[in-house]
Amino acid sequence: MKLDTSGFETSMPTIGFGSSNDMLDGFSTVPSFDLPRTTDFDGFQKEAVQMVKPAKGTTTLAFIFKEGVMVAADSRASMGGYISSQSVKKIIEINPYMLGTMAGGAADCQFWHRNLGIKCRLHELANKRRISVSGASKLLANMLYSYRGMGLSVGTMIAGWDETGPGLYYVDNEGGRLKGDRFSVGSGSPYAYGVLDSGYKFDMSVEEASELARRSIYHATFRDGASGGVASVYHVGPNGWKKLSGDDVGELHYHYYPVPPSTAEQVMEEAAAE
Amino acid sequence: LQIFEYNGSAVVAMVGKNCFAIASDRRLGVQLQTIATDFQRISKIHDRVFIALSGLATDVQTLYQRLVFRHKLYQLREERDMKPETFASLVSAILYEKRFGPYLCQPVIAGLGEDDKPFICTMDSIGAKELAKDFVVSGTASESLYGACEAMYKPDMEAEELFETISQALLSSVDRDCLSGWGGHVYVVTPTEIKERILKGRMD
């Protein structure tokens, strides 16, 4: 059986002296595809693919409204396809009036948030007044920037209430820091944004806002495989944060979409009639 | 990109006393995104033989269509239904035909043979048969399923108890897998009836 070597041909002529062209005589007549100019055929695209891969398997969101800041997150930790935990605390209490959300590496987020809490307390002691949300997020962003490129994975939102009112910042492991009114971070964020953006109004009551946050997390857990568990909702007001609810999304699904009892009986009748 | 984990699936079959149960999850996804929550993975070949396919969804559907075609030809020629052992050999042969460009799915076959004796087997994507006396599993949640079935299985269970066991094993295993779940689909087959049930599971 003659081996099919058409894959080895290139449209590039061999560089070098004319005498080496006779090596190609048996091969060059069949049309062929361009080979990439690299020695590592199997792995050269890996880096580009890894860059766009959704690394942060989670859904967290936060938004500012009339009564303060609403922060919500799911509670699933996944390692590839395996669910390692359904009860991870992704909303981290930095101090009684500031919250941070966790997306990315759990160890990274927990450590750096605790570190930020320490720095905020030191600031309070040194300056005899609380640190602003802007200041706290800047401290975290600068710390993460100095570790840029070393493989930290942190996609967090710092939410709090300071002298200027409610504050919300997004900070990530690249050292980026953005001020905003609505953020969602993680692999489930596109689904959460869809529900959050269409239902958002600045003039909402605390109950309406918490229901919106809960529903956004629920919809993200339904569609995204890497989000699930419990939807926790926190509210940050002028007197600090307060946990409003922690509902299991498995039960939340049947609360939003109850199964009408008749359909199940219908299915059993059809099967029994076979 | 793991091709067997592109769509996500979980399939299990168990043997009882003169009956068998075959169950699957209902999710169809594209990597982490869930597209549908009512995907049919289990198919009836004839009243006493069922096949469930895990793996790439397009191959699941195409392979099922090919197998139904081959079984219908057999019925026309032999004027009878295929025995489950024969059907398993047919599936194995069809998969090995594509040895160097395989169907990317792993079937689980369950049936009632001569004297109503239940038969189950599973195969890898190129047709290596694995017969078992108790249970077989397949899909992205297979490791969790092995553990759950090993713990919950008892021999010679009646149809109702078998249904409870296989449902609990399936639901608890897919709750540990991001890529499968979103409900369950169980068929319990005895010599006299086929009972199809949809399971209410966690939708996350």
Coordinates of C-alpha atoms in Angstrom, one line a residue:
Chain A
M1 CA 0.0 0.0 0.0
K2 CA 1.6 3.3 -1.1
L3 CA 1.5 5.8 1.7
D4 CA -0.3 9.1 0.9
T5 CA 2.3 11.8 1.4
S6 CA 0.3 14.6 -0.1
G7 CA 0.1 16.2 3.4
F8 CA 3.9 16.9 3.4
E9 CA 3.9 19.2 0.4
T10 CA 4.1 22.9 0.6
S11 CA 3.7 25.6 -2.0
M12 CA 6.9 27.1 -0.7
P13 CA 10.0 26.2 -2.7
T14 CA 12.9 24.9 -0.6
I15 CA 15.4 27.6 0.3
G16 CA 18.8 26.8 -0.8
F17 CA 20.8 25.7 -3.8
G18 CA 19.2 24.4 -7.0
S19 CA 20.6 20.9 -6.6
S20 CA 18.4 20.2 -3.6
N21 CA 15.2 20.6 -5.7
D22 CA 15.5 17.0 -7.1
M23 CA 14.3 15.8 -3.6
L24 CA 10.9 17.2 -4.4
D25 CA 10.5 15.6 -7.8
G26 CA 8.3 12.8 -6.6
F27 CA 6.1 15.0 -4.6
S28 CA 5.5 18.5 -6.0
T29 CA 3.0 17.8 -8.7
V30 CA -0.2 17.4 -6.6
P31 CA -1.9 20.5 -5.2
S32 CA -1.4 21.0 -1.5
F33 CA -2.3 23.3 1.4
D34 CA 0.0 25.8 3.1
L35 CA 1.8 24.5 6.2
P36 CA 2.1 26.9 9.1
R37 CA 5.6 28.3 9.5
T38 CA 6.4 26.8 12.8
T39 CA 8.1 23.7 14.2
D40 CA 5.3 23.0 16.7
F41 CA 2.3 22.0 14.4
D42 CA 0.2 20.6 17.2
G43 CA 0.6 23.3 19.8
F44 CA 1.1 26.7 18.1
Q45 CA -2.5 27.7 18.2
K46 CA -3.0 26.6 21.8
E47 CA -1.8 30.0 23.3
A48 CA -4.3 31.9 21.2
V49 CA -7.2 29.6 22.0
Q50 CA -6.3 29.6 25.7
M51 CA -6.5 33.4 25.7
V52 CA -10.2 33.5 24.7
K53 CA -11.2 30.5 26.7
P54 CA -13.6 31.3 29.5
A55 CA -11.4 30.7 32.5
K56 CA -13.7 32.0 35.2
G57 CA -16.5 29.5 35.7
T58 CA -18.9 31.4 37.8
T59 CA -21.6 34.2 37.7
T60 CA -21.4 37.3 39.9
L61 CA -23.1 40.6 39.4
A62 CA -23.5 43.9 41.1
F63 CA -25.4 47.1 40.3
I64 CA -26.0 50.5 41.8
F65 CA -29.5 51.8 42.3
K66 CA -31.4 54.4 44.3
E67 CA -31.1 52.5 47.6
G68 CA -27.5 51.5 47.4
V69 CA -25.6 48.6 45.8
M70 CA -27.0 45.1 45.1
V71 CA -24.5 42.3 44.9
A72 CA -25.3 38.7 44.0
A73 CA -23.4 35.5 43.1
D74 CA -23.8 31.8 42.5
S75 CA -21.9 29.2 44.6
R76 CA -20.5 26.6 42.3
A77 CA -16.8 25.7 42.0
S78 CA -15.9 23.6 38.9
M79 CA -12.6 21.9 37.9
G80 CA -13.1 21.4 34.2
G81 CA -16.2 19.3 34.0
Y82 CA -16.3 18.2 37.6
I83 CA -18.2 20.1 40.1
S84 CA -16.0 20.3 43.2
S85 CA -18.4 22.2 45.4
Q86 CA -21.9 23.7 45.3
S87 CA -21.5 25.8 48.4
V88 CA -18.6 28.2 47.9
K89 CA -18.9 31.7 49.4
K90 CA -18.2 34.0 46.5
I91 CA -19.2 37.2 48.2
I92 CA -16.4 38.2 50.5
E93 CA -17.0 40.5 53.4
I94 CA -14.0 42.9 53.4
N95 CA -15.4 45.0 56.3
P96 CA -18.9 45.8 57.5
Y97 CA -19.5 48.3 54.7
M98 CA -17.7 46.8 51.8
L99 CA -18.1 43.6 49.8
G100 CA -15.9 41.9 47.2
T101 CA -17.0 39.3 44.7
M102 CA -15.0 36.2 43.7
A103 CA -14.4 35.0 40.2
G104 CA -11.4 33.2 38.9
G105 CA -9.1 31.4 41.2
A106 CA -10.7 30.8 44.6
A107 CA -7.4 31.0 46.5
D108 CA -6.3 34.2 44.8
C109 CA -9.6 35.9 45.4
Q110 CA -9.8 34.9 49.1
F111 CA -6.2 35.8 49.9
W112 CA -6.2 39.2 48.1
H113 CA -9.6 40.2 49.5
R114 CA -8.4 39.5 53.0
N115 CA -5.2 41.3 52.3
L116 CA -7.3 44.3 51.1
G117 CA -9.3 44.1 54.3
I118 CA -6.1 44.4 56.3
K119 CA -4.9 47.4 54.3
C120 CA -8.3 49.1 54.7
R121 CA -8.2 48.7 58.5
L122 CA -4.6 50.0 58.6
H123 CA -5.8 53.1 56.6
E124 CA -8.6 53.6 59.1
L125 CA -6.2 53.5 62.0
A126 CA -3.7 55.8 60.3
N127 CA -6.2 58.4 59.0
K128 CA -9.0 58.2 61.6
R129 CA -11.6 57.7 59.0
R130 CA -12.9 55.0 56.7
I131 CA -11.4 54.3 53.3
S132 CA -13.4 55.2 50.3
V133 CA -14.5 52.5 47.8
S134 CA -12.4 54.2 45.2
G135 CA -9.4 54.1 47.4
A136 CA -9.9 50.4 48.4
S137 CA -10.3 49.3 44.8
K138 CA -7.2 51.3 43.8
L139 CA -5.2 49.5 46.5
L140 CA -6.3 46.2 45.2
A141 CA -5.7 47.1 41.5
N142 CA -2.2 48.3 42.2
M143 CA -1.4 45.2 44.1
L144 CA -2.6 43.0 41.3
Y145 CA -0.8 45.0 38.7
S146 CA 2.5 44.3 40.4
Y147 CA 1.8 40.6 40.0
R148 CA 0.8 41.0 36.3
G149 CA 1.8 38.1 34.1
M150 CA 2.5 35.7 37.0
G151 CA -0.7 33.8 36.5
L152 CA -3.1 35.2 39.2
S153 CA -6.7 34.8 38.2
V154 CA -8.9 37.4 39.8
G155 CA -12.1 39.0 38.4
T156 CA -13.6 40.9 41.3
M157 CA -16.1 43.7 42.0
I158 CA -15.6 46.0 45.0
A159 CA -18.9 47.3 46.2
G160 CA -19.5 49.6 49.1
W161 CA -21.0 52.7 50.6
D162 CA -18.7 55.7 51.6
E163 CA -19.1 59.4 52.1
T164 CA -19.9 60.0 48.4
G165 CA -22.6 57.4 48.4
P166 CA -22.7 54.0 46.8
G167 CA -19.6 52.9 44.9
L168 CA -18.9 50.0 42.5
Y169 CA -15.6 49.1 40.9
Y170 CA -14.5 46.2 38.7
V171 CA -10.9 45.0 39.3
D172 CA -9.1 42.2 37.5
N173 CA -5.8 40.3 37.5
E174 CA -4.5 42.3 34.6
G175 CA -4.5 45.4 36.8
G176 CA -7.6 46.9 35.2
R177 CA -9.9 49.0 37.3
L178 CA -13.3 50.3 36.0
K179 CA -15.9 52.4 37.7
G180 CA -19.4 51.6 36.8
D181 CA -23.1 51.2 37.6
R182 CA -23.7 47.6 36.5
F183 CA -21.2 44.7 36.2
S184 CA -21.4 41.0 35.8
V185 CA -18.3 38.8 35.8
G186 CA -17.7 35.2 35.0
S187 CA -18.7 32.6 32.4
G188 CA -22.4 33.1 33.1
S189 CA -22.2 36.8 32.8
P190 CA -23.7 37.1 29.3
Y191 CA -26.9 35.4 30.5
A192 CA -27.0 37.5 33.7
Y193 CA -26.5 40.7 31.7
G194 CA -29.4 39.8 29.5
V195 CA -31.8 39.6 32.4
L196 CA -30.2 42.4 34.4
D197 CA -30.1 45.0 31.6
S198 CA -33.7 44.4 30.5
G199 CA -35.1 44.7 34.0
Y200 CA -32.9 47.5 35.4
K201 CA -34.3 50.8 36.6
F202 CA -32.5 53.2 38.8
D203 CA -35.6 53.8 40.9
M204 CA -36.2 50.4 42.3
S205 CA -37.1 49.4 45.8
V206 CA -34.8 47.0 47.7
E207 CA -37.3 44.1 47.2
E208 CA -37.5 44.7 43.4
A209 CA -33.7 45.0 43.1
S210 CA -33.1 41.9 45.1
E211 CA -35.6 40.0 43.0
L212 CA -33.9 41.2 39.8
A213 CA -30.5 40.2 41.1
R214 CA -31.8 36.7 42.1
R215 CA -33.5 36.1 38.8
S216 CA -30.4 37.2 36.9
I217 CA -28.3 34.7 38.8
Y218 CA -30.9 32.0 38.4
H219 CA -31.1 32.4 34.6
A220 CA -27.3 32.3 34.4
T221 CA -27.2 29.1 36.4
F222 CA -29.8 27.6 34.1
R223 CA -27.9 28.3 30.9
D224 CA -24.2 28.1 32.0
G225 CA -22.8 24.7 33.0
A226 CA -20.2 26.2 35.3
S227 CA -22.6 28.2 37.5
G228 CA -25.1 26.8 40.0
G229 CA -25.7 25.9 43.6
V230 CA -27.1 28.8 45.7
A231 CA -28.0 32.3 44.5
S232 CA -26.9 34.7 47.3
V233 CA -28.0 38.3 47.3
Y234 CA -26.5 41.1 49.4
H235 CA -27.5 44.7 49.8
V236 CA -25.1 47.5 50.7
G237 CA -26.8 50.5 52.2
P238 CA -25.7 53.5 54.2
N239 CA -25.3 51.4 57.3
G240 CA -23.3 48.7 55.7
W241 CA -24.1 45.4 54.0
K242 CA -26.8 42.9 54.8
K243 CA -27.4 39.5 53.3
L244 CA -30.9 39.3 51.9
S245 CA -31.3 35.8 50.6
G246 CA -29.6 32.6 49.7
D247 CA -31.9 30.4 47.6
D248 CA -31.0 27.0 46.1
V249 CA -31.4 27.5 42.3
G250 CA -32.6 23.9 41.9
E251 CA -35.7 24.8 43.9
L252 CA -35.8 28.3 42.4
H253 CA -36.4 26.8 38.9
Y254 CA -39.6 25.1 40.0
H255 CA -40.6 28.2 41.9
Y256 CA -40.4 30.3 38.7
Y257 CA -41.6 27.5 36.4
P258 CA -43.8 25.1 38.3
V259 CA -44.5 21.8 36.7
P260 CA -48.2 21.4 36.0
P261 CA -49.1 17.9 37.5
S262 CA -51.2 16.8 34.5
T263 CA -48.3 16.6 32.0
A264 CA -46.6 13.8 34.1
E265 CA -49.7 11.7 34.1
Q266 CA -50.1 12.1 30.4
V267 CA -46.7 10.7 29.7
M268 CA -47.3 7.7 31.9
E269 CA -50.5 6.9 30.1
E270 CA -48.9 6.9 26.7
A271 CA -46.1 4.6 27.9
A272 CA -48.5 2.1 29.5
A273 CA -50.6 2.0 26.3
E274 CA -47.6 0.6 24.3
Chain B
L1 CA -11.3 21.0 23.1
Q2 CA -12.3 17.5 24.4
I3 CA -14.6 16.2 21.7
F4 CA -16.4 13.8 23.9
E5 CA -17.2 16.6 26.3
Y6 CA -18.4 19.0 23.7
N7 CA -22.1 18.2 24.2
G8 CA -22.2 16.5 27.6
S9 CA -24.1 13.4 28.4
A10 CA -24.9 10.8 31.1
V11 CA -26.3 7.4 30.5
V12 CA -26.8 4.4 32.8
A13 CA -28.5 1.0 32.5
M14 CA -29.2 -1.5 35.3
V15 CA -30.4 -5.1 35.5
G16 CA -33.2 -6.2 37.7
K17 CA -35.3 -9.4 38.2
N18 CA -36.6 -10.2 34.7
C19 CA -36.5 -6.5 33.9
F20 CA -34.1 -3.7 33.1
A21 CA -33.9 0.1 33.4
I22 CA -32.1 2.5 31.1
A23 CA -31.7 6.2 32.0
S24 CA -30.1 9.3 30.6
D25 CA -29.9 13.0 31.3
R26 CA -31.7 15.5 29.0
R27 CA -29.2 18.3 28.5
L28 CA -27.8 19.3 25.1
G29 CA -25.0 21.9 25.4
V30 CA -22.3 23.5 23.4
Q31 CA -19.4 23.3 25.9
L32 CA -20.6 25.3 28.9
Q33 CA -23.7 26.8 27.3
T34 CA -27.0 24.8 27.6
I35 CA -28.9 24.8 24.4
A36 CA -31.8 22.4 25.1
T37 CA -33.2 20.5 28.1
D38 CA -35.2 17.9 26.3
F39 CA -32.7 16.0 24.2
Q40 CA -33.5 12.4 23.4
R41 CA -30.6 10.1 24.1
I42 CA -32.5 6.8 24.6
S43 CA -34.2 5.2 21.6
K44 CA -36.3 2.1 21.2
I45 CA -35.1 -0.4 18.6
H46 CA -38.1 -2.7 19.3
D47 CA -40.2 -3.4 22.3
R48 CA -37.5 -5.4 24.0
V49 CA -34.3 -3.6 23.0
F50 CA -33.3 -0.1 23.8
I51 CA -30.1 1.8 23.0
A52 CA -28.8 5.0 24.6
L53 CA -25.9 6.9 23.0
S54 CA -23.6 9.3 24.8
G55 CA -21.0 11.6 23.2
L56 CA -21.2 13.9 20.3
A57 CA -24.9 14.7 19.7
T58 CA -24.7 14.7 15.9
D59 CA -23.2 11.2 15.9
V60 CA -25.8 10.1 18.5
Q61 CA -28.6 11.1 16.1
T62 CA -26.9 9.7 12.9
L63 CA -25.9 6.4 14.4
Y64 CA -29.3 5.9 15.8
Q65 CA -30.9 6.5 12.4
R66 CA -28.4 4.0 10.8
L67 CA -29.2 1.3 13.5
V68 CA -32.9 1.7 13.0
F69 CA -32.4 1.2 9.3
R70 CA -30.4 -2.0 9.8
H71 CA -32.9 -3.4 12.3
K72 CA -35.8 -2.8 9.9
L73 CA -33.9 -4.6 7.1
Y74 CA -33.3 -7.5 9.6
Q75 CA -37.0 -7.6 10.5
L76 CA -38.0 -7.7 6.8
R77 CA -35.5 -10.5 6.0
E78 CA -35.9 -12.6 9.2
E79 CA -39.5 -11.8 10.0
R80 CA -38.7 -11.4 13.6
D81 CA -37.1 -8.9 16.1
M82 CA -33.4 -9.0 16.8
K83 CA -32.1 -10.5 20.0
P84 CA -30.2 -8.0 22.2
E85 CA -27.0 -10.0 22.0
T86 CA -27.2 -9.9 18.2
F87 CA -28.0 -6.2 18.2
A88 CA -25.0 -5.5 20.3
S89 CA -22.8 -7.4 17.8
L90 CA -24.3 -5.4 15.0
V91 CA -23.5 -2.1 16.7
S92 CA -20.0 -3.2 17.4
A93 CA -19.5 -4.1 13.8
I94 CA -20.9 -0.8 12.5
L95 CA -18.6 1.1 14.9
Y96 CA -15.5 -0.8 13.9
E97 CA -16.2 -0.2 10.2
K98 CA -15.3 3.4 11.0
R99 CA -12.2 2.4 12.9
F100 CA -10.0 5.2 11.4
G101 CA -12.7 7.9 11.5
P102 CA -15.0 6.8 14.3
Y103 CA -18.5 7.9 15.4
L104 CA -17.7 9.9 18.5
C105 CA -20.2 8.2 20.7
Q106 CA -20.4 5.4 23.3
P107 CA -23.5 3.3 23.2
V108 CA -25.3 1.6 26.1
I109 CA -27.5 -1.3 25.0
A110 CA -30.2 -2.9 27.1
G111 CA -32.7 -5.6 26.3
L112 CA -34.7 -8.6 27.3
G113 CA -33.4 -11.8 25.7
E114 CA -34.6 -15.4 25.6
D115 CA -36.8 -16.3 28.7
D116 CA -37.0 -12.7 29.6
K117 CA -33.4 -12.6 30.8
P118 CA -32.2 -9.0 30.9
F119 CA -29.1 -8.1 28.9
I120 CA -27.0 -4.9 29.2
C121 CA -23.7 -3.9 27.6
T122 CA -21.7 -0.8 26.7
M123 CA -19.1 -0.1 24.1
D124 CA -16.4 2.4 23.4
S125 CA -16.5 4.5 20.3
I126 CA -14.8 1.8 18.1
G127 CA -16.9 -1.1 19.2
A128 CA -15.2 -2.9 22.1
K129 CA -18.1 -4.6 23.9
E130 CA -18.2 -4.7 27.6
L131 CA -20.9 -7.0 29.0
A132 CA -21.9 -6.6 32.6
K133 CA -24.2 -8.5 35.0
D134 CA -25.2 -5.5 37.1
F135 CA -24.9 -2.0 35.5
V136 CA -23.2 -0.1 32.8
V137 CA -22.5 3.6 32.5
S138 CA -21.3 6.1 29.8
G139 CA -20.9 9.8 29.3
T140 CA -19.1 12.8 30.9
A141 CA -20.6 11.9 34.3
S142 CA -19.4 8.3 34.0
E143 CA -17.0 8.3 36.9
S144 CA -19.6 9.7 39.3
L145 CA -22.1 7.2 37.9
Y146 CA -19.7 4.2 38.6
G147 CA -19.4 5.3 42.2
A148 CA -23.2 5.9 42.7
C149 CA -24.2 2.6 41.0
E150 CA -21.6 0.6 42.9
A151 CA -23.0 1.9 46.1
M152 CA -26.7 1.7 45.4
Y153 CA -27.0 -1.4 43.3
K154 CA -28.4 -4.7 44.6
P155 CA -29.1 -7.8 42.5
D156 CA -32.6 -9.0 41.6
M157 CA -34.5 -5.8 42.3
E158 CA -38.2 -5.5 41.1
A159 CA -39.2 -2.9 38.6
E160 CA -40.3 -0.2 41.1
E161 CA -37.2 -0.5 43.3
L162 CA -35.0 -0.6 40.2
F163 CA -36.6 2.7 39.0
E164 CA -35.9 4.3 42.4
T165 CA -32.3 3.1 42.4
I166 CA -31.4 4.1 38.9
S167 CA -33.0 7.5 39.3
Q168 CA -31.2 8.3 42.5
A169 CA -27.9 7.1 41.0
L170 CA -28.4 9.2 37.8
L171 CA -29.5 12.4 39.6
S172 CA -26.8 12.4 42.3
S173 CA -24.1 11.7 39.6
V174 CA -25.2 14.5 37.2
D175 CA -25.3 16.9 40.2
R176 CA -21.5 16.6 40.2
D177 CA -21.1 17.2 36.5
C178 CA -21.3 20.7 34.9
L179 CA -22.0 19.2 31.4
S180 CA -24.9 16.9 32.1
G181 CA -28.2 16.9 33.9
W182 CA -31.1 19.3 33.6
G183 CA -33.6 16.5 34.2
G184 CA -33.7 12.8 33.6
H185 CA -35.4 10.3 31.3
V186 CA -35.9 6.7 32.6
Y187 CA -37.3 3.7 30.9
V188 CA -38.1 0.6 33.0
V189 CA -38.9 -2.4 30.8
T190 CA -40.5 -5.7 32.0
P191 CA -41.8 -8.5 29.8
T192 CA -45.3 -7.0 29.9
E193 CA -44.9 -3.2 29.8
I194 CA -42.5 -0.3 29.1
K195 CA -42.8 2.6 31.6
E196 CA -41.3 5.9 30.6
R197 CA -40.7 8.6 33.2
I198 CA -39.3 12.1 33.2
L199 CA -37.3 13.0 36.3
K200 CA -37.5 16.4 38.0
G201 CA -33.9 17.3 38.6
R202 CA -31.7 20.3 39.4
M203 CA -31.7 22.7 36.5
D204 CA -28.3 24.2 37.1

